Short mmCIF file of C-alpha atoms and ligand atoms in Angstrom, two decimals:
data_model
loop_
_atom_site.label_atom_id
_atom_site.label_comp_id
_atom_site.label_asym_id
_atom_site.label_seq_id
_atom_site.Cartn_x
_atom_site.Cartn_y
_atom_site.Cartn_z
CA MET B 537 -16.25 33.83 -4.47
CA LYS B 538 -15.19 35.37 -1.23
CA ASN B 539 -18.04 36.32 0.82
CA ASN B 540 -20.18 39.55 -1.25
CA SER B 541 -19.92 41.84 1.46
CA LEU B 542 -18.62 44.83 2.78
CA LYS B 543 -17.65 45.13 6.67
CA ILE B 544 -17.84 49.13 8.21
CA THR B 545 -16.90 50.07 11.60
CA ASP B 546 -17.98 52.76 13.06
CA ASN B 547 -15.44 54.54 14.76
CA ARG B 548 -18.00 56.75 17.00
CA THR B 549 -19.32 53.30 18.31
CA GLY B 550 -16.84 50.52 17.68
CA THR B 551 -20.05 48.88 15.97
CA SER B 552 -19.48 47.03 12.85
CA TYR B 553 -22.14 46.36 10.05
CA THR B 554 -22.13 44.35 7.22
CA LEU B 555 -23.65 45.42 3.88
CA PRO B 556 -24.40 43.24 1.28
CA ILE B 557 -22.53 44.01 -1.94
CA HIS B 558 -24.50 43.30 -5.15
CA ASN B 559 -23.40 44.16 -8.88
CA ASN B 560 -20.56 46.16 -7.21
CA THR B 561 -22.75 48.43 -5.56
CA ILE B 562 -23.90 48.63 -1.73
CA ASN B 563 -27.40 49.72 -1.35
CA ALA B 564 -27.27 53.56 0.01
CA LEU B 565 -30.41 53.07 2.17
CA SER B 566 -28.41 50.46 4.56
CA LEU B 567 -26.42 53.43 5.27
CA ARG B 568 -29.32 54.96 7.43
CA ASP B 569 -28.77 51.51 9.79
CA ILE B 570 -25.56 53.11 10.90
CA LYS B 571 -25.80 55.25 14.11
CA VAL B 572 -24.84 57.09 17.06
CA ASN B 573 -28.04 56.20 19.04
CA GLU B 574 -31.36 55.08 18.23
CA ASP B 575 -32.81 58.45 17.33
CA ASP B 576 -30.07 59.35 14.99
CA PHE B 577 -31.14 59.49 11.47
CA GLY B 578 -28.25 57.51 10.53
CA LEU B 579 -25.60 57.95 7.68
CA MET B 580 -26.06 59.47 4.00
CA ALA B 581 -23.89 58.97 1.51
CA TYR B 582 -22.92 62.55 0.04
CA ASP B 583 -22.30 62.52 -3.96
CA PRO B 584 -22.77 65.92 -5.70
CA GLY B 585 -23.12 65.92 -9.47
CA TYR B 586 -24.21 61.88 -8.52
CA THR B 587 -20.53 61.32 -9.79
CA ASN B 588 -20.39 57.61 -7.80
CA THR B 589 -24.14 57.25 -7.56
CA ALA B 590 -26.21 54.14 -9.51
CA SER B 591 -29.88 55.66 -9.89
CA CYS B 592 -31.38 52.79 -11.79
CA ASN B 593 -30.47 49.21 -13.09
CA SER B 594 -30.53 49.21 -16.74
CA THR B 595 -30.42 47.06 -20.07
CA ILE B 596 -30.15 49.63 -22.83
CA THR B 597 -26.57 51.11 -22.95
CA TYR B 598 -23.52 49.93 -21.70
CA VAL B 599 -20.25 52.21 -21.23
CA ASP B 600 -17.18 51.34 -20.42
CA GLY B 601 -15.28 54.44 -19.86
CA GLU B 602 -11.67 53.02 -19.14
CA LYS B 603 -12.02 50.90 -22.74
CA GLY B 604 -13.91 53.71 -24.40
CA VAL B 605 -16.47 51.00 -25.23
CA LEU B 606 -20.03 51.97 -26.21
CA MET B 607 -22.85 49.15 -27.08
CA TYR B 608 -26.64 49.73 -27.42
CA ARG B 609 -28.54 46.35 -25.94
CA GLY B 610 -25.21 44.87 -26.57
CA TYR B 611 -24.45 45.85 -30.15
CA PRO B 612 -21.24 47.51 -30.34
CA ILE B 613 -21.82 51.05 -31.62
CA GLU B 614 -18.94 50.83 -34.58
CA GLN B 615 -21.00 47.70 -36.10
CA LEU B 616 -24.48 49.74 -35.65
CA ALA B 617 -22.99 52.76 -37.03
CA GLU B 618 -21.60 51.06 -39.89
CA ASN B 619 -24.36 48.71 -40.91
CA SER B 620 -27.63 50.56 -38.93
CA THR B 621 -29.88 53.29 -39.78
CA PHE B 622 -31.09 55.73 -37.07
CA LEU B 623 -34.82 54.19 -37.23
CA GLU B 624 -33.53 50.84 -36.80
CA VAL B 625 -31.22 51.85 -34.12
CA SER B 626 -34.65 53.75 -32.48
CA TYR B 627 -36.41 50.33 -32.72
CA LEU B 628 -33.49 48.45 -31.31
CA LEU B 629 -33.22 50.91 -28.04
CA ILE B 630 -37.08 50.78 -27.31
CA ASN B 631 -37.63 47.23 -27.95
CA ASP B 632 -34.20 45.52 -27.11
CA SER B 633 -34.09 43.58 -30.46
CA LEU B 634 -33.12 44.43 -34.04
CA PRO B 635 -36.66 44.46 -36.35
CA SER B 636 -37.39 41.70 -38.38
CA LYS B 637 -38.13 43.38 -42.10
CA GLU B 638 -41.98 43.33 -41.32
CA GLN B 639 -41.53 44.72 -37.86
CA SER B 640 -38.89 47.12 -39.95
CA GLU B 641 -41.31 48.32 -42.30
CA HIS B 642 -44.00 48.87 -39.84
CA TRP B 643 -41.93 50.55 -37.76
CA GLU B 644 -40.44 53.17 -40.48
CA ASN B 645 -44.45 53.41 -41.85
CA LYS B 646 -45.73 54.27 -38.21
CA VAL B 647 -42.94 56.93 -37.51
CA MET B 648 -43.02 58.25 -41.17
CA HIS B 649 -46.75 58.83 -40.79
CA HIS B 650 -46.40 60.75 -37.84
CA THR B 651 -44.18 63.68 -39.27
CA TYR B 652 -47.15 66.26 -39.57
CA ILE B 653 -47.54 68.49 -36.47
CA HIS B 654 -50.76 70.10 -35.40
CA GLU B 655 -51.10 73.62 -37.28
CA ASN B 656 -51.78 74.90 -33.89
CA LEU B 657 -48.08 74.17 -33.26
CA ALA B 658 -46.85 75.51 -36.39
CA LYS B 659 -48.32 78.87 -35.48
CA LEU B 660 -47.32 78.52 -32.18
CA MET B 661 -43.57 78.69 -33.72
CA GLN B 662 -44.25 81.46 -35.82
CA THR B 663 -45.11 83.56 -32.33
CA PHE B 664 -41.22 83.15 -31.36
CA ARG B 665 -38.70 86.33 -32.10
CA TYR B 666 -37.25 86.11 -35.36
CA ASP B 667 -34.02 85.63 -33.44
CA ALA B 668 -35.25 82.83 -30.80
CA HIS B 669 -32.60 80.51 -30.52
CA PRO B 670 -33.85 76.88 -32.08
CA MET B 671 -33.30 75.10 -28.83
CA GLY B 672 -35.80 77.11 -27.01
CA MET B 673 -38.17 76.69 -29.70
CA LEU B 674 -37.77 73.29 -29.82
CA ILE B 675 -38.08 72.68 -25.86
CA GLY B 676 -41.05 75.10 -25.95
CA THR B 677 -43.01 73.30 -28.86
CA ILE B 678 -42.51 69.86 -27.38
CA ALA B 679 -43.76 71.04 -24.08
CA ALA B 680 -46.65 72.31 -26.43
CA MET B 681 -47.25 68.87 -27.56
CA SER B 682 -48.65 67.68 -24.21
CA THR B 683 -51.56 69.79 -24.40
CA LEU B 684 -52.68 68.24 -27.94
CA HIS B 685 -52.00 65.00 -26.72
CA PRO B 686 -53.83 64.35 -23.13
CA ASP B 687 -53.60 60.39 -24.14
CA ALA B 688 -49.88 60.41 -23.23
CA LYS B 689 -50.91 60.70 -19.39
CA GLU B 690 -51.74 56.93 -19.72
CA ILE B 691 -48.42 56.10 -19.13
CA HIS B 692 -49.17 52.21 -18.17
CA ASN B 693 -51.13 52.11 -21.42
CA PRO B 694 -48.83 50.24 -23.84
CA THR B 695 -51.25 51.47 -27.07
CA SER B 696 -50.63 55.01 -25.76
CA ARG B 697 -47.21 54.77 -25.15
CA GLN B 698 -46.46 53.42 -28.43
CA LYS B 699 -48.60 56.34 -29.71
CA GLN B 700 -46.50 58.93 -28.57
CA ILE B 701 -43.33 57.32 -29.38
CA TRP B 702 -44.50 57.20 -33.13
CA ARG B 703 -45.70 60.66 -32.82
CA ILE B 704 -42.22 62.01 -30.75
CA LEU B 705 -40.09 60.45 -33.35
CA GLY B 706 -42.08 61.29 -36.21
CA LYS B 707 -42.90 65.16 -35.27
CA LEU B 708 -39.20 66.15 -33.84
CA PRO B 709 -37.68 66.79 -37.04
CA THR B 710 -40.70 68.47 -38.31
CA ILE B 711 -40.17 70.69 -35.42
CA ALA B 712 -36.10 71.29 -35.60
CA ALA B 713 -36.95 71.97 -39.47
CA PHE B 714 -39.71 74.51 -38.56
CA ALA B 715 -37.57 76.12 -36.03
CA TYR B 716 -34.81 76.52 -38.91
CA ARG B 717 -37.34 77.69 -41.17
CA ARG B 718 -38.73 80.64 -38.84
CA ARG B 719 -34.89 81.44 -37.88
CA ILE B 720 -34.44 82.19 -41.83
CA GLY B 721 -37.58 83.64 -42.30
CA ARG B 722 -38.66 81.10 -44.61
CA PRO B 723 -42.20 79.11 -45.06
CA TYR B 724 -42.49 76.12 -43.74
CA ASN B 725 -41.59 72.91 -46.00
CA TYR B 726 -44.09 70.07 -45.10
CA PRO B 727 -42.75 66.80 -44.05
CA ASP B 728 -42.35 64.30 -47.42
CA SER B 729 -43.51 60.75 -46.10
CA SER B 730 -41.90 59.54 -49.05
CA LEU B 731 -38.76 60.17 -48.12
CA GLY B 732 -36.13 58.38 -45.53
CA TYR B 733 -35.98 59.99 -41.91
CA THR B 734 -32.72 62.16 -42.27
CA GLU B 735 -33.39 62.96 -45.92
CA ASN B 736 -37.12 64.19 -44.90
CA LEU B 737 -35.24 66.59 -42.31
CA LEU B 738 -33.03 67.80 -44.84
CA TYR B 739 -35.67 68.31 -47.38
CA MET B 740 -37.92 70.05 -45.08
CA MET B 741 -34.80 72.38 -43.64
CA ASP B 742 -33.22 73.22 -47.43
CA TYR B 743 -35.79 73.32 -50.32
CA MET B 744 -36.51 76.42 -51.79
CA ASN B 745 -38.16 75.47 -54.92
CA GLN B 746 -35.32 74.06 -56.76
CA GLY B 747 -36.55 72.73 -59.89
CA ASN B 748 -35.00 69.41 -59.50
CA TYR B 749 -33.89 69.05 -56.06
CA GLN B 750 -32.49 66.10 -54.47
CA VAL B 751 -31.09 65.54 -51.20
CA ASP B 752 -27.03 64.60 -51.25
CA PRO B 753 -27.39 60.96 -50.21
CA ILE B 754 -23.93 60.78 -48.74
CA LEU B 755 -25.21 64.05 -46.42
CA ALA B 756 -28.34 61.99 -45.63
CA LYS B 757 -26.22 59.02 -44.83
CA ALA B 758 -23.75 60.89 -42.52
CA LEU B 759 -26.34 62.74 -40.49
CA ASP B 760 -28.36 59.37 -40.22
CA THR B 761 -24.85 57.92 -38.86
CA LEU B 762 -24.71 60.97 -36.64
CA LEU B 763 -28.02 60.57 -35.20
CA ILE B 764 -26.99 56.95 -34.43
CA LEU B 765 -24.06 57.83 -32.73
CA HIS B 766 -26.08 60.30 -30.45
CA ALA B 767 -29.29 57.76 -29.89
CA ASP B 768 -28.27 57.11 -26.17
CA HIS B 769 -25.62 56.91 -23.50
CA GLU B 770 -26.85 55.54 -20.26
CA GLN B 771 -27.14 57.92 -17.37
CA ASN B 772 -26.05 61.37 -18.63
CA CYS B 773 -27.21 64.32 -17.41
CA SER B 774 -30.47 64.56 -19.92
CA THR B 775 -31.42 61.11 -19.56
CA SER B 776 -31.70 61.64 -16.04
CA VAL B 777 -33.78 64.58 -16.16
CA MET B 778 -36.28 62.39 -18.28
CA ARG B 779 -36.43 59.92 -15.66
CA ASN B 780 -36.69 62.15 -12.76
CA ILE B 781 -39.57 64.00 -14.66
CA GLY B 782 -40.65 60.54 -15.62
CA SER B 783 -40.45 59.22 -11.89
CA SER B 784 -43.40 61.89 -11.06
CA HIS B 785 -45.33 60.10 -13.76
CA ALA B 786 -45.78 63.23 -15.97
CA ASP B 787 -46.20 62.72 -19.46
CA PRO B 788 -43.54 61.85 -22.06
CA TYR B 789 -43.90 64.84 -23.63
CA SER B 790 -43.71 67.16 -20.36
CA ALA B 791 -40.54 64.75 -19.57
CA MET B 792 -39.01 65.25 -22.81
CA ALA B 793 -38.84 68.90 -22.74
CA GLY B 794 -37.07 68.68 -19.76
CA ALA B 795 -34.51 66.29 -20.87
CA ALA B 796 -33.90 68.80 -24.01
CA ALA B 797 -33.88 71.58 -21.52
CA ALA B 798 -30.70 70.01 -19.73
CA LEU B 799 -29.21 69.24 -23.01
CA TYR B 800 -29.24 72.49 -23.77
CA GLY B 801 -26.45 73.68 -21.45
CA PRO B 802 -22.97 74.05 -22.93
CA LEU B 803 -21.27 71.30 -20.59
CA HIS B 804 -23.52 68.71 -21.72
CA GLY B 805 -25.41 68.92 -25.75
CA GLY B 806 -24.66 72.21 -26.33
CA ALA B 807 -20.81 71.66 -26.30
CA ASN B 808 -21.10 71.15 -30.26
CA GLU B 809 -22.26 74.83 -30.58
CA ALA B 810 -19.86 75.78 -28.08
CA VAL B 811 -16.91 73.82 -29.78
CA LEU B 812 -17.57 75.97 -33.03
CA ARG B 813 -17.68 78.81 -31.37
CA MET B 814 -14.21 77.81 -29.51
CA LEU B 815 -12.59 77.02 -32.47
CA THR B 816 -13.77 80.35 -34.54
CA GLU B 817 -12.37 82.40 -31.72
CA ILE B 818 -9.20 80.66 -31.83
CA ALA B 819 -9.49 81.34 -35.65
CA ASN B 820 -5.98 80.15 -36.67
CA THR B 821 -3.70 77.22 -35.47
CA ASP B 822 -0.91 80.13 -34.79
CA ASN B 823 -3.48 80.73 -31.63
CA ILE B 824 -3.69 77.32 -30.33
CA PRO B 825 -0.94 77.43 -27.89
CA HIS B 826 -2.06 80.80 -26.45
CA TYR B 827 -5.42 78.94 -25.57
CA ILE B 828 -4.03 75.70 -24.35
CA ASP B 829 -2.16 78.23 -21.62
CA GLN B 830 -5.46 79.68 -21.01
CA VAL B 831 -6.91 76.08 -20.21
CA LYS B 832 -3.97 75.69 -17.95
CA ASP B 833 -4.56 79.07 -16.23
CA GLY B 834 -7.88 77.63 -15.70
CA LYS B 835 -9.32 80.24 -17.55
CA PHE B 836 -10.65 78.72 -20.48
CA ARG B 837 -12.06 75.36 -20.94
CA LEU B 838 -11.38 73.15 -23.70
CA MET B 839 -15.06 72.48 -25.15
CA GLY B 840 -15.58 68.97 -26.84
CA PHE B 841 -12.98 67.96 -24.49
CA GLY B 842 -13.39 65.48 -21.44
CA HIS B 843 -16.04 63.39 -20.05
CA ARG B 844 -17.86 62.25 -16.82
CA VAL B 845 -17.15 58.56 -17.94
CA TYR B 846 -14.68 58.34 -20.56
CA LYS B 847 -11.48 57.95 -19.40
CA ASN B 848 -9.95 57.28 -22.99
CA TYR B 849 -11.19 58.63 -26.71
CA ASP B 850 -14.66 58.66 -26.75
CA PRO B 851 -15.27 55.91 -29.30
CA ARG B 852 -18.24 57.96 -30.99
CA ALA B 853 -15.52 60.64 -31.48
CA ARG B 854 -13.46 58.51 -33.54
CA ILE B 855 -16.29 57.47 -35.55
CA ILE B 856 -17.58 61.11 -36.09
CA LYS B 857 -13.64 61.78 -37.44
CA ASN B 858 -14.26 59.20 -40.31
CA VAL B 859 -17.83 60.55 -41.18
CA ALA B 860 -16.04 64.26 -41.51
CA ASP B 861 -13.81 62.71 -43.94
CA GLN B 862 -16.73 61.52 -46.22
CA VAL B 863 -18.64 64.78 -45.83
CA LEU B 864 -15.82 67.15 -46.26
CA LYS B 865 -15.19 64.96 -49.76
CA VAL B 866 -18.76 66.43 -50.54
CA THR B 867 -18.86 69.51 -48.99
CA GLY B 868 -15.12 70.78 -49.08
CA SER B 869 -12.87 70.98 -46.03
CA THR B 870 -13.17 73.76 -43.65
CA PRO B 871 -10.31 75.80 -41.78
CA LEU B 872 -11.79 74.62 -38.60
CA LEU B 873 -11.08 71.05 -38.97
CA GLU B 874 -7.49 72.09 -39.49
CA ILE B 875 -7.69 73.83 -36.19
CA ALA B 876 -9.56 70.68 -34.13
CA LEU B 877 -6.88 68.61 -35.43
CA GLU B 878 -4.09 70.50 -34.64
CA LEU B 879 -5.83 71.30 -31.07
CA GLU B 880 -6.18 67.66 -30.51
CA ASN B 881 -3.01 66.69 -31.74
CA ILE B 882 -1.45 69.40 -29.26
CA ALA B 883 -3.72 68.43 -26.35
CA LEU B 884 -3.09 64.60 -26.54
CA LYS B 885 0.50 65.35 -26.29
CA ASP B 886 0.43 67.73 -23.23
CA ASP B 887 0.54 66.19 -19.47
CA TYR B 888 -2.31 68.59 -18.41
CA PHE B 889 -4.75 66.93 -20.54
CA VAL B 890 -3.26 63.34 -20.52
CA SER B 891 -3.20 63.41 -16.63
CA ARG B 892 -6.75 64.14 -16.36
CA ASN B 893 -7.86 61.95 -19.04
CA LEU B 894 -9.10 64.72 -21.30
CA TYR B 895 -9.88 63.39 -24.91
CA PRO B 896 -12.14 64.56 -27.44
CA ASN B 897 -15.77 63.61 -26.95
CA VAL B 898 -18.50 63.29 -29.05
CA ASP B 899 -19.26 67.18 -29.44
CA PHE B 900 -15.47 67.99 -30.34
CA TYR B 901 -16.17 66.76 -34.13
CA SER B 902 -19.54 66.95 -34.55
CA GLY B 903 -20.09 70.50 -35.11
CA ILE B 904 -17.78 70.80 -37.64
CA ILE B 905 -19.46 68.55 -39.92
CA TYR B 906 -22.77 70.12 -39.15
CA GLN B 907 -21.35 73.38 -39.87
CA ALA B 908 -19.87 71.86 -43.11
CA MET B 909 -23.30 70.41 -44.08
CA GLY B 910 -24.61 73.88 -43.86
CA PHE B 911 -26.41 73.62 -40.43
CA PRO B 912 -26.10 77.28 -38.61
CA VAL B 913 -24.09 76.46 -34.97
CA ASP B 914 -27.49 77.35 -33.07
CA MET B 915 -29.04 74.12 -34.55
CA PHE B 916 -26.24 71.60 -33.62
CA PRO B 917 -28.11 71.19 -30.67
CA VAL B 918 -31.35 70.48 -31.99
CA LEU B 919 -29.53 68.03 -34.47
CA PHE B 920 -28.55 66.21 -30.54
CA ALA B 921 -31.70 66.24 -29.20
CA LEU B 922 -33.57 64.30 -32.41
CA GLY B 923 -30.77 61.78 -31.87
CA ARG B 924 -30.85 61.41 -28.42
CA ALA B 925 -34.75 61.29 -28.54
CA PRO B 926 -35.47 57.48 -28.84
CA GLY B 927 -32.81 56.80 -26.16
CA TRP B 928 -34.73 59.35 -23.52
CA LEU B 929 -37.73 57.44 -24.81
CA ALA B 930 -36.04 53.96 -24.05
CA GLN B 931 -35.27 55.35 -20.68
CA TRP B 932 -38.65 56.67 -19.51
CA LEU B 933 -40.20 53.60 -20.90
CA GLU B 934 -37.77 51.23 -18.48
CA LEU B 935 -38.44 53.77 -15.53
CA ILE B 936 -42.02 53.04 -15.46
CA ASP B 937 -41.71 49.29 -15.34
CA ASP B 938 -39.29 49.03 -13.21
CA GLN B 939 -40.44 48.05 -9.87
CA GLU B 940 -37.77 49.08 -7.86
CA GLN B 941 -38.17 52.68 -8.87
CA LYS B 942 -40.17 55.55 -7.20
CA ILE B 943 -40.67 59.24 -7.69
CA ALA B 944 -37.01 60.95 -7.78
CA ARG B 945 -36.21 62.77 -4.30
CA PRO B 946 -32.98 63.25 -2.95
CA ARG B 947 -31.69 64.46 0.29
CA GLN B 948 -29.26 66.89 1.32
CA ILE B 949 -27.02 68.25 3.94
CA TYR B 950 -28.75 71.60 5.78
CA THR B 951 -26.15 73.85 6.62
CA GLY B 952 -28.28 76.94 6.66
CA HIS B 953 -29.41 78.84 9.87
CA MET B 954 -31.80 77.43 12.26
CA ASN B 955 -34.47 79.05 14.60
CA ARG B 956 -34.43 82.63 13.90
CA ASP B 957 -37.28 84.74 15.37
CA TYR B 958 -39.28 86.96 12.90
CA VAL B 959 -38.07 90.67 13.02
CA PRO B 960 -40.69 93.16 11.82
CA ILE B 961 -39.50 95.21 9.00
CA ASN B 962 -39.44 98.56 11.33
CA LYS B 963 -37.06 96.93 13.73
CA ARG B 964 -35.05 95.42 11.32
CA LYS B 965 -31.40 96.92 10.86
C1 SDX D 1536 -21.76 65.24 -23.57
O1 SDX D 1536 -22.55 62.30 -19.34
C2 SDX D 1536 -22.51 62.05 -20.95
O2 SDX D 1536 -22.92 60.96 -21.39
C3 SDX D 1536 -22.56 63.01 -21.78
C4 SDX D 1536 -22.53 63.06 -23.59
C5 SDX D 1536 -23.77 62.02 -23.92
O3 SDX D 1536 -23.73 61.47 -25.09
O4 SDX D 1536 -25.17 62.34 -23.34
O5 SDX D 1536 -21.49 62.10 -23.51
C6 SDX D 1536 -22.60 64.06 -24.33
O6 SDX D 1536 -22.25 65.94 -22.71
C7 SDX D 1536 -20.27 65.34 -23.38
C8 SDX D 1536 -19.36 66.06 -23.25
C9 SDX D 1536 -19.91 67.45 -23.60
N1 SDX D 1536 -19.24 68.53 -22.65
C10 SDX D 1536 -17.93 69.66 -22.89
O7 SDX D 1536 -17.43 69.03 -24.06
C11 SDX D 1536 -17.67 70.11 -22.15
C12 SDX D 1536 -16.34 70.72 -21.99
N2 SDX D 1536 -16.07 69.15 -21.30
C13 SDX D 1536 -16.30 69.38 -19.43
O8 SDX D 1536 -16.71 70.70 -19.24
C14 SDX D 1536 -16.21 68.30 -18.85
O9 SDX D 1536 -15.28 67.55 -19.30
C15 SDX D 1536 -17.38 67.55 -18.47
C16 SDX D 1536 -18.71 68.43 -17.99
C17 SDX D 1536 -17.83 66.96 -19.68
C18 SDX D 1536 -17.20 66.39 -17.25
O10 SDX D 1536 -17.04 66.99 -16.48
P1 SDX D 1536 -16.25 66.37 -15.13
O11 SDX D 1536 -16.72 64.82 -15.14
O12 SDX D 1536 -17.34 67.01 -14.01
O13 SDX D 1536 -15.20 66.77 -15.20
P2 SDX D 1536 -14.56 67.60 -13.92
O14 SDX D 1536 -15.13 69.12 -14.72
O15 SDX D 1536 -14.67 67.76 -12.53
O16 SDX D 1536 -12.88 67.99 -14.44
C19 SDX D 1536 -11.89 67.26 -13.87
C20 SDX D 1536 -10.87 68.00 -13.95
C21 SDX D 1536 -11.04 69.45 -13.62
O17 SDX D 1536 -9.54 69.63 -13.47
P3 SDX D 1536 -8.99 70.12 -11.89
O18 SDX D 1536 -9.84 70.86 -11.37
O19 SDX D 1536 -9.03 68.80 -11.54
O20 SDX D 1536 -7.40 70.83 -12.01
O21 SDX D 1536 -10.56 68.42 -15.49
C22 SDX D 1536 -10.50 69.50 -16.08
C23 SDX D 1536 -11.62 70.19 -14.77
O22 SDX D 1536 -10.81 71.64 -14.91
N3 SDX D 1536 -11.47 69.45 -17.13
C24 SDX D 1536 -11.28 70.73 -18.26
C25 SDX D 1536 -12.45 70.15 -19.33
N4 SDX D 1536 -12.92 69.03 -18.84
C26 SDX D 1536 -12.36 68.96 -17.74
N5 SDX D 1536 -10.16 71.48 -18.39
C27 SDX D 1536 -10.28 71.60 -19.72
N6 SDX D 1536 -11.20 71.53 -20.53
C28 SDX D 1536 -12.12 70.64 -20.46
N7 SDX D 1536 -13.08 70.34 -21.31
#
């Protein structure tokens, strides 16, 4: 192998520097050695949005954006979506291996016996306005969990960490369901730990004292697969927030409330809600050319399209499209699917999108399935958060145990005023 290093010449001084290359990166701190004179601060890298900055070493999720590859702990997403369950994938992400039968039973038992939330939280959720967005309720309630579990501050205690993980995975579906029930003005359905993970979520959201109520197994399986597909995605915006807050050694509930807040944005996890609103606004396939023109004029962003990393088809979108077929066989098709399919069909042939590597991402079809299953649009990002929770937790654990990590504190390029003298208010213009 050729000498694994980078030789840089600073033309301001004529001095050359050799920077070692590890894992196809250079250590940013070594740029500080490049100075004009001794009391110079040295160079930094400028990278708004961290488009080309590695913040950590990680063994959790591998994404190849060029090839459209996604693996959790080395297992291809296609195989996990086909063969696994969301709780098993949660175990895999957090423990780096698929569970044995005993480990799986113990894990499921622990999670499903942490589904009740404190009555203080149930009452707190009743104080939200009748039309409060469920994502705002989720964020606020996750943050409030930190006030009920002060032991979560023991972030280096493995027993405490494990307890918080079971609590979060067990209680998030209950909080999500309670937020939904609050939204529709119906009483809470308390969790039933004899049901499966996604079955219990659908039951808590849906049950209205119907006599022989049964969760549709096809819908429960479809939702389970969707949660698997959302479970982790390396250093995305919300995971970076989970790590950043975790780096100050805050408890996992406070970190996760921040991560969920980041996910809420329409450019991130809020995109699935934005896609549905977009498709509804387009209303029929005849209007698509007009919207495509709006995109090209920079007046409209095609929600559910494009990705910071995938410059090919998001492998999750491909799988979700298959799940949509199964769900729509049960629920009946939806006009929005026809608009989505035609929009994709047109966009993938149009140079504007092809030249910018804009393909459907995970959010493009997920909302159509959620809507067909009867979820209101504002519950979509909540479902994304439920799926992403084990990924956030796995990344948080990895951060806490990573000896190379320290509190996240980026630098800046200061471009503001300097040394202005204070002017008393009666002397100001
Ligand atoms: C998720 O990071 C993750 O892994 C996220 C996620 C996860 O699992 O955690 O995968 C989940 O967040 C998926 C993305 C959901 N968001 C959306 O669908 C919103 C619509 N898409 C975007 O706004 C955009 O594509 C981003 C935010 C996803 C990525 O933005 P980038 O990488 O910062 O790209 P960019 O904004 O610099 O765009 C590059 C070019 C620009 O054109 P030019 O200025 O070069 O002419 O592509 C254009 C953009 O205008 N562009 C789009 C577009 N996305 C990018 N044009 C129209 N519609 C779009 N959706």
